[in-house]
Amino acid sequence: MFVFSYLAFLIPLATCVETSPQERRAPSRIAVTKNVLPLVAASRPYPVIPSSKHLHKRRPFKTAILPLNTSSTASDDDTISKIQQDVLTLGGRVYMINVTLAGKPYTLVIDTGSSDTWIASSTFQCLSKLSRAPLPQEACGFGKLYDKEDSSTFASIPTHTFGVRYTDGEFLLGELGKEVLGVGDKGEELKIEQTIGVVERGWWSGDEISSGLMGLAYSALASNARELNYTSVVFSLFKDRTVPPIFSLALSRPTIQNPVAGGLLAIGGIPDVQHDGEFVSTPIKPVEQDTYAFYSIEVEGFDIAPPADPSSSPGASSWEPNASSDAPLLALGVEDSIPIHMPTSSTSVKSVSTSTSTSTSTPRKKPTKKPTKKPKHPSHTPSPSSHSHAQPRPRQATRPSNSDPNSTIIFVPNLTMVIDSGCTLLYFPDDIADRIASLFVPKAVFAENSNTYLVPCSAAPPRVGVVVAGRSFYVHPDDLMNKAPGAVGGGGVVGGSDGGGVRFGEGRMCTLAVQRRGGGDAVLGDSWLKNVLAVFDLGANEMRFSGREEY
């Protein structure tokens, strides 16, 4: 019998630290590797919508916490990674990679927000989510299934079983075993013996392409990792030190011209892709001393500007801000009486009260309580929250050197966000999400029944950036309300509380990429990751980012 407990109950809140107002530059050169694996996008006009499900899949109930102490072997003079792999993404939302198990090819979802690697068995029994009654195997939507009996390298671990349950009701049960796993088609260098789950029964809402999931997070989140003393896939790859303990993601946005664009996963360095050439670095925050789980980083704030020209062609792919030198800096959770120092004498400053707190690695749950004030209309845009959990304190507010001159910089103290490739959307502090939604022309509206912002697909978008290590990283307008085939807002109908429904696509309503975090983690999902080259340095326990908004 499985015993699951929330990871949040086992770990303290992450320590709050002050941020430096200066850009924290990473070493000038990071390795360009030959280990580059392509990520490919599935083009489906009416895909199974996976975003909320996969967000829940990032936060399964776990029991194991495994302290890690990995020292970096990468030098400051690293060159481009030699292992790169194409990534397949379902409608720009679920990124998948080709792997081999016992030499046979499969497709797995890659997920920087979890650690387990598992695959559906050829004998998998799909069960009803509610009644647990047997269903046809295809009802769970898996792709090619794995037959352990047809493998000469699979070794069962009879002392332990595999099980995961997710807060949206999905669950998977099976056995643990060791299998030879190859990442991409790069030969022996990326072939490892890996502990995996072989799921035999449960409920899953699949995409009919992927056969399972490959977790890329720290080993602390893996099922039975402590008891069996095994590591997640990336740590297994780096164990013998022949590959530097670094991997990177350069996700791409699918387009009508190239609907299968997914991006690249590089092992041991970075892919040779276009980016702005400058990296900043920021530490990965442990859940407790020397214990790492998620790729959680400190985010200093947000860089926001209204549409430069709302009357121009809506949904344009380029951004040309209006020049202005008097854009304000806002400090969230800071009282008016506390001075904020700025680099220019003409900058106006005011304080905005908001709920700001350090995120913990807890499962995201759907809100159990409706808003205290029910909107008069199901498509009402909520007003910003009037309460603050932040303790007032002085802080240095310095505009990022690359910020748009007409933007407002909103600093948020003690904000931790999870870097999660398996999450489509961006989960921001509620007041920040509300502010961004209100700046679309016309404004985004809030569907109370789904707790989701919707926006006309033809709306003029604001300019939105995330401030990390003193630098703004912007979200391309196409990613704020993705209209590519099969992407967010690309098809389907969401029902309104009046039963009428809101139709997506073809100039109607799109799902906004920025949503309220509510009581869950603040998350930087692939709508932001498609605009950066993200480097995961597991040796140094830090993240590095370089902008690549245009490519």
PDB file of C-alpha atoms in Angstrom, residues 8-155:
ATOM      1  CA  ALA A   8       5.626  20.732   1.735  1.00  0.00           C
ATOM      2  CA  PHE A   9       5.013  19.109   5.114  1.00  0.00           C
ATOM      3  CA  LEU A  10       8.552  17.772   5.149  1.00  0.00           C
ATOM      4  CA  ILE A  11      10.442  20.933   4.291  1.00  0.00           C
ATOM      5  CA  PRO A  12      10.651  24.458   5.704  1.00  0.00           C
ATOM      6  CA  LEU A  13      10.052  27.627   3.757  1.00  0.00           C
ATOM      7  CA  ALA A  14      12.955  28.604   1.586  1.00  0.00           C
ATOM      8  CA  THR A  15      15.133  31.324   3.074  1.00  0.00           C
ATOM      9  CA  CYS A  16      14.380  34.847   1.857  1.00  0.00           C
ATOM     10  CA  VAL A  17      17.418  36.705   0.601  1.00  0.00           C
ATOM     11  CA  GLU A  18      17.992  40.239  -0.606  1.00  0.00           C
ATOM     12  CA  THR A  19      18.669  40.665  -4.293  1.00  0.00           C
ATOM     13  CA  SER A  20      21.497  42.695  -5.697  1.00  0.00           C
ATOM     14  CA  PRO A  21      20.460  45.602  -7.908  1.00  0.00           C
ATOM     15  CA  GLN A  22      23.320  44.810 -10.296  1.00  0.00           C
ATOM     16  CA  GLU A  23      23.183  42.255 -13.086  1.00  0.00           C
ATOM     17  CA  ARG A  24      24.823  39.045 -11.975  1.00  0.00           C
ATOM     18  CA  ARG A  25      26.785  38.034 -15.056  1.00  0.00           C
ATOM     19  CA  ALA A  26      27.494  34.385 -15.711  1.00  0.00           C
ATOM     20  CA  PRO A  27      30.891  33.315 -17.084  1.00  0.00           C
ATOM     21  CA  SER A  28      31.325  34.821 -20.527  1.00  0.00           C
ATOM     22  CA  ARG A  29      31.544  31.488 -22.294  1.00  0.00           C
ATOM     23  CA  ILE A  30      29.405  28.374 -21.779  1.00  0.00           C
ATOM     24  CA  ALA A  31      30.132  25.155 -23.598  1.00  0.00           C
ATOM     25  CA  VAL A  32      28.517  24.512 -26.966  1.00  0.00           C
ATOM     26  CA  THR A  33      27.962  20.751 -27.087  1.00  0.00           C
ATOM     27  CA  LYS A  34      27.539  18.248 -29.888  1.00  0.00           C
ATOM     28  CA  ASN A  35      24.972  16.423 -27.726  1.00  0.00           C
ATOM     29  CA  VAL A  36      21.972  18.344 -29.054  1.00  0.00           C
ATOM     30  CA  LEU A  37      18.646  16.544 -29.190  1.00  0.00           C
ATOM     31  CA  PRO A  38      15.738  17.950 -31.235  1.00  0.00           C
ATOM     32  CA  LEU A  39      12.329  18.557 -29.683  1.00  0.00           C
ATOM     33  CA  VAL A  40       9.488  18.236 -32.199  1.00  0.00           C
ATOM     34  CA  ALA A  41       5.974  19.713 -32.033  1.00  0.00           C
ATOM     35  CA  ALA A  42       2.830  17.749 -32.840  1.00  0.00           C
ATOM     36  CA  SER A  43       0.429  19.777 -34.954  1.00  0.00           C
ATOM     37  CA  ARG A  44      -3.146  19.039 -33.891  1.00  0.00           C
ATOM     38  CA  PRO A  45      -5.924  21.605 -34.369  1.00  0.00           C
ATOM     39  CA  TYR A  46      -7.963  20.182 -31.478  1.00  0.00           C
ATOM     40  CA  PRO A  47      -5.447  18.617 -29.100  1.00  0.00           C
ATOM     41  CA  VAL A  48      -6.105  17.092 -25.728  1.00  0.00           C
ATOM     42  CA  ILE A  49      -5.539  20.147 -23.554  1.00  0.00           C
ATOM     43  CA  PRO A  50      -2.760  19.055 -21.210  1.00  0.00           C
ATOM     44  CA  SER A  51      -1.646  22.246 -19.497  1.00  0.00           C
ATOM     45  CA  SER A  52      -3.570  22.058 -16.211  1.00  0.00           C
ATOM     46  CA  LYS A  53      -3.136  18.298 -16.004  1.00  0.00           C
ATOM     47  CA  HIS A  54       0.580  18.514 -16.561  1.00  0.00           C
ATOM     48  CA  LEU A  55       0.843  21.283 -14.002  1.00  0.00           C
ATOM     49  CA  HIS A  56      -0.679  18.869 -11.477  1.00  0.00           C
ATOM     50  CA  LYS A  57       1.718  16.197 -12.697  1.00  0.00           C
ATOM     51  CA  ARG A  58       4.546  18.461 -11.636  1.00  0.00           C
ATOM     52  CA  ARG A  59       3.427  18.241  -8.017  1.00  0.00           C
ATOM     53  CA  PRO A  60       2.759  14.593  -7.156  1.00  0.00           C
ATOM     54  CA  PHE A  61       2.643  13.425  -3.558  1.00  0.00           C
ATOM     55  CA  LYS A  62       6.174  12.370  -2.682  1.00  0.00           C
ATOM     56  CA  THR A  63       7.908  10.965   0.375  1.00  0.00           C
ATOM     57  CA  ALA A  64      11.590  10.874  -0.517  1.00  0.00           C
ATOM     58  CA  ILE A  65      14.064  13.697   0.046  1.00  0.00           C
ATOM     59  CA  LEU A  66      17.632  12.992  -0.998  1.00  0.00           C
ATOM     60  CA  PRO A  67      20.433  15.438  -0.109  1.00  0.00           C
ATOM     61  CA  LEU A  68      22.728  16.013  -3.054  1.00  0.00           C
ATOM     62  CA  ASN A  69      26.288  17.236  -3.084  1.00  0.00           C
ATOM     63  CA  THR A  70      27.395  17.456  -6.696  1.00  0.00           C
ATOM     64  CA  SER A  71      30.437  19.559  -7.443  1.00  0.00           C
ATOM     65  CA  SER A  72      30.787  21.192 -10.830  1.00  0.00           C
ATOM     66  CA  THR A  73      33.444  20.094 -13.269  1.00  0.00           C
ATOM     67  CA  ALA A  74      32.561  22.781 -15.805  1.00  0.00           C
ATOM     68  CA  SER A  75      35.059  25.610 -16.127  1.00  0.00           C
ATOM     69  CA  ASP A  76      34.424  29.257 -16.917  1.00  0.00           C
ATOM     70  CA  ASP A  77      35.798  28.588 -20.400  1.00  0.00           C
ATOM     71  CA  ASP A  78      33.266  25.917 -21.393  1.00  0.00           C
ATOM     72  CA  THR A  79      32.513  25.564 -25.083  1.00  0.00           C
ATOM     73  CA  ILE A  80      29.046  24.532 -27.065  1.00  0.00           C
ATOM     74  CA  SER A  81      27.467  21.233 -25.869  1.00  0.00           C
ATOM     75  CA  LYS A  82      28.047  18.223 -28.098  1.00  0.00           C
ATOM     76  CA  ILE A  83      24.718  16.502 -27.290  1.00  0.00           C
ATOM     77  CA  GLN A  84      21.561  18.150 -28.595  1.00  0.00           C
ATOM     78  CA  GLN A  85      18.146  16.519 -29.002  1.00  0.00           C
ATOM     79  CA  ASP A  86      15.042  17.734 -30.807  1.00  0.00           C
ATOM     80  CA  VAL A  87      11.991  18.017 -28.575  1.00  0.00           C
ATOM     81  CA  LEU A  88       8.454  17.188 -29.622  1.00  0.00           C
ATOM     82  CA  THR A  89       5.744  19.421 -28.168  1.00  0.00           C
ATOM     83  CA  LEU A  90       1.994  18.896 -28.354  1.00  0.00           C
ATOM     84  CA  GLY A  91       0.583  22.158 -29.672  1.00  0.00           C
ATOM     85  CA  GLY A  92       3.455  24.088 -28.127  1.00  0.00           C
ATOM     86  CA  ARG A  93       2.580  22.804 -24.684  1.00  0.00           C
ATOM     87  CA  VAL A  94       3.957  19.340 -24.012  1.00  0.00           C
ATOM     88  CA  TYR A  95       7.583  18.839 -24.963  1.00  0.00           C
ATOM     89  CA  MET A  96       8.637  15.320 -25.864  1.00  0.00           C
ATOM     90  CA  ILE A  97      11.884  13.589 -26.638  1.00  0.00           C
ATOM     91  CA  ASN A  98      12.819  10.372 -28.391  1.00  0.00           C
ATOM     92  CA  VAL A  99      14.487   7.782 -26.175  1.00  0.00           C
ATOM     93  CA  THR A 100      15.279   4.087 -26.360  1.00  0.00           C
ATOM     94  CA  LEU A 101      14.516   1.408 -23.796  1.00  0.00           C
ATOM     95  CA  ALA A 102      16.295  -1.892 -24.401  1.00  0.00           C
ATOM     96  CA  GLY A 103      17.215  -0.459 -27.805  1.00  0.00           C
ATOM     97  CA  LYS A 104      13.619   0.205 -28.905  1.00  0.00           C
ATOM     98  CA  PRO A 105      12.337   3.744 -29.593  1.00  0.00           C
ATOM     99  CA  TYR A 106       9.719   5.540 -27.496  1.00  0.00           C
ATOM    100  CA  THR A 107       8.584   9.124 -26.988  1.00  0.00           C
ATOM    101  CA  LEU A 108       8.519  10.577 -23.473  1.00  0.00           C
ATOM    102  CA  VAL A 109       7.376  13.943 -22.118  1.00  0.00           C
ATOM    103  CA  ILE A 110      10.305  15.852 -20.621  1.00  0.00           C
ATOM    104  CA  ASP A 111       9.615  17.592 -17.354  1.00  0.00           C
ATOM    105  CA  THR A 112      11.949  19.836 -15.363  1.00  0.00           C
ATOM    106  CA  GLY A 113       9.366  19.851 -12.563  1.00  0.00           C
ATOM    107  CA  SER A 114       9.554  16.152 -11.604  1.00  0.00           C
ATOM    108  CA  SER A 115      12.155  13.408 -11.206  1.00  0.00           C
ATOM    109  CA  ASP A 116      10.530  10.074 -11.984  1.00  0.00           C
ATOM    110  CA  THR A 117      10.937   8.379 -15.334  1.00  0.00           C
ATOM    111  CA  TRP A 118       8.117   6.010 -16.165  1.00  0.00           C
ATOM    112  CA  ILE A 119       6.490   4.316 -19.152  1.00  0.00           C
ATOM    113  CA  ALA A 120       3.168   2.568 -19.739  1.00  0.00           C
ATOM    114  CA  SER A 121       3.256  -1.225 -19.943  1.00  0.00           C
ATOM    115  CA  SER A 122       1.873  -3.202 -22.880  1.00  0.00           C
ATOM    116  CA  THR A 123      -0.490  -4.783 -20.354  1.00  0.00           C
ATOM    117  CA  PHE A 124      -1.642  -1.399 -19.001  1.00  0.00           C
ATOM    118  CA  GLN A 125      -5.214  -1.398 -17.677  1.00  0.00           C
ATOM    119  CA  CYS A 126      -6.926   1.962 -17.962  1.00  0.00           C
ATOM    120  CA  LEU A 127      -9.261   2.603 -15.023  1.00  0.00           C
ATOM    121  CA  SER A 128     -12.054   5.087 -14.522  1.00  0.00           C
ATOM    122  CA  LYS A 129     -10.893   8.193 -12.667  1.00  0.00           C
ATOM    123  CA  LEU A 130     -13.929   8.068 -10.374  1.00  0.00           C
ATOM    124  CA  SER A 131     -15.231   4.500 -10.144  1.00  0.00           C
ATOM    125  CA  ARG A 132     -11.952   2.650 -10.874  1.00  0.00           C
ATOM    126  CA  ALA A 133     -13.920   0.497 -13.321  1.00  0.00           C
ATOM    127  CA  PRO A 134     -11.903  -0.975 -16.232  1.00  0.00           C
ATOM    128  CA  LEU A 135     -11.846   1.088 -19.430  1.00  0.00           C
ATOM    129  CA  PRO A 136     -10.445   0.374 -22.899  1.00  0.00           C
ATOM    130  CA  GLN A 137      -6.675   0.841 -22.950  1.00  0.00           C
ATOM    131  CA  GLU A 138      -6.897   3.626 -25.528  1.00  0.00           C
ATOM    132  CA  ALA A 139      -9.074   5.718 -23.182  1.00  0.00           C
ATOM    133  CA  CYS A 140      -5.926   6.741 -21.288  1.00  0.00           C
ATOM    134  CA  GLY A 141      -4.296   8.084 -24.447  1.00  0.00           C
ATOM    135  CA  PHE A 142      -0.827   6.528 -24.376  1.00  0.00           C
ATOM    136  CA  GLY A 143       1.342   6.121 -27.456  1.00  0.00           C
ATOM    137  CA  LYS A 144       3.577   3.091 -28.052  1.00  0.00           C
ATOM    138  CA  LEU A 145       3.563   0.743 -25.038  1.00  0.00           C
ATOM    139  CA  TYR A 146       6.563  -0.964 -23.412  1.00  0.00           C
ATOM    140  CA  ASP A 147       6.761  -4.754 -23.104  1.00  0.00           C
ATOM    141  CA  LYS A 148       9.178  -5.749 -20.335  1.00  0.00           C
ATOM    142  CA  GLU A 149       8.896  -9.391 -21.386  1.00  0.00           C
ATOM    143  CA  ASP A 150      10.434  -8.443 -24.712  1.00  0.00           C
ATOM    144  CA  SER A 151      13.462  -6.862 -23.040  1.00  0.00           C
ATOM    145  CA  SER A 152      16.615  -8.768 -22.184  1.00  0.00           C
ATOM    146  CA  THR A 153      17.925  -5.892 -20.024  1.00  0.00           C
ATOM    147  CA  PHE A 154      14.964  -5.149 -17.717  1.00  0.00           C
ATOM    148  CA  ALA A 155      15.508  -6.167 -14.095  1.00  0.00           C
TER     149      ALA A 155
END
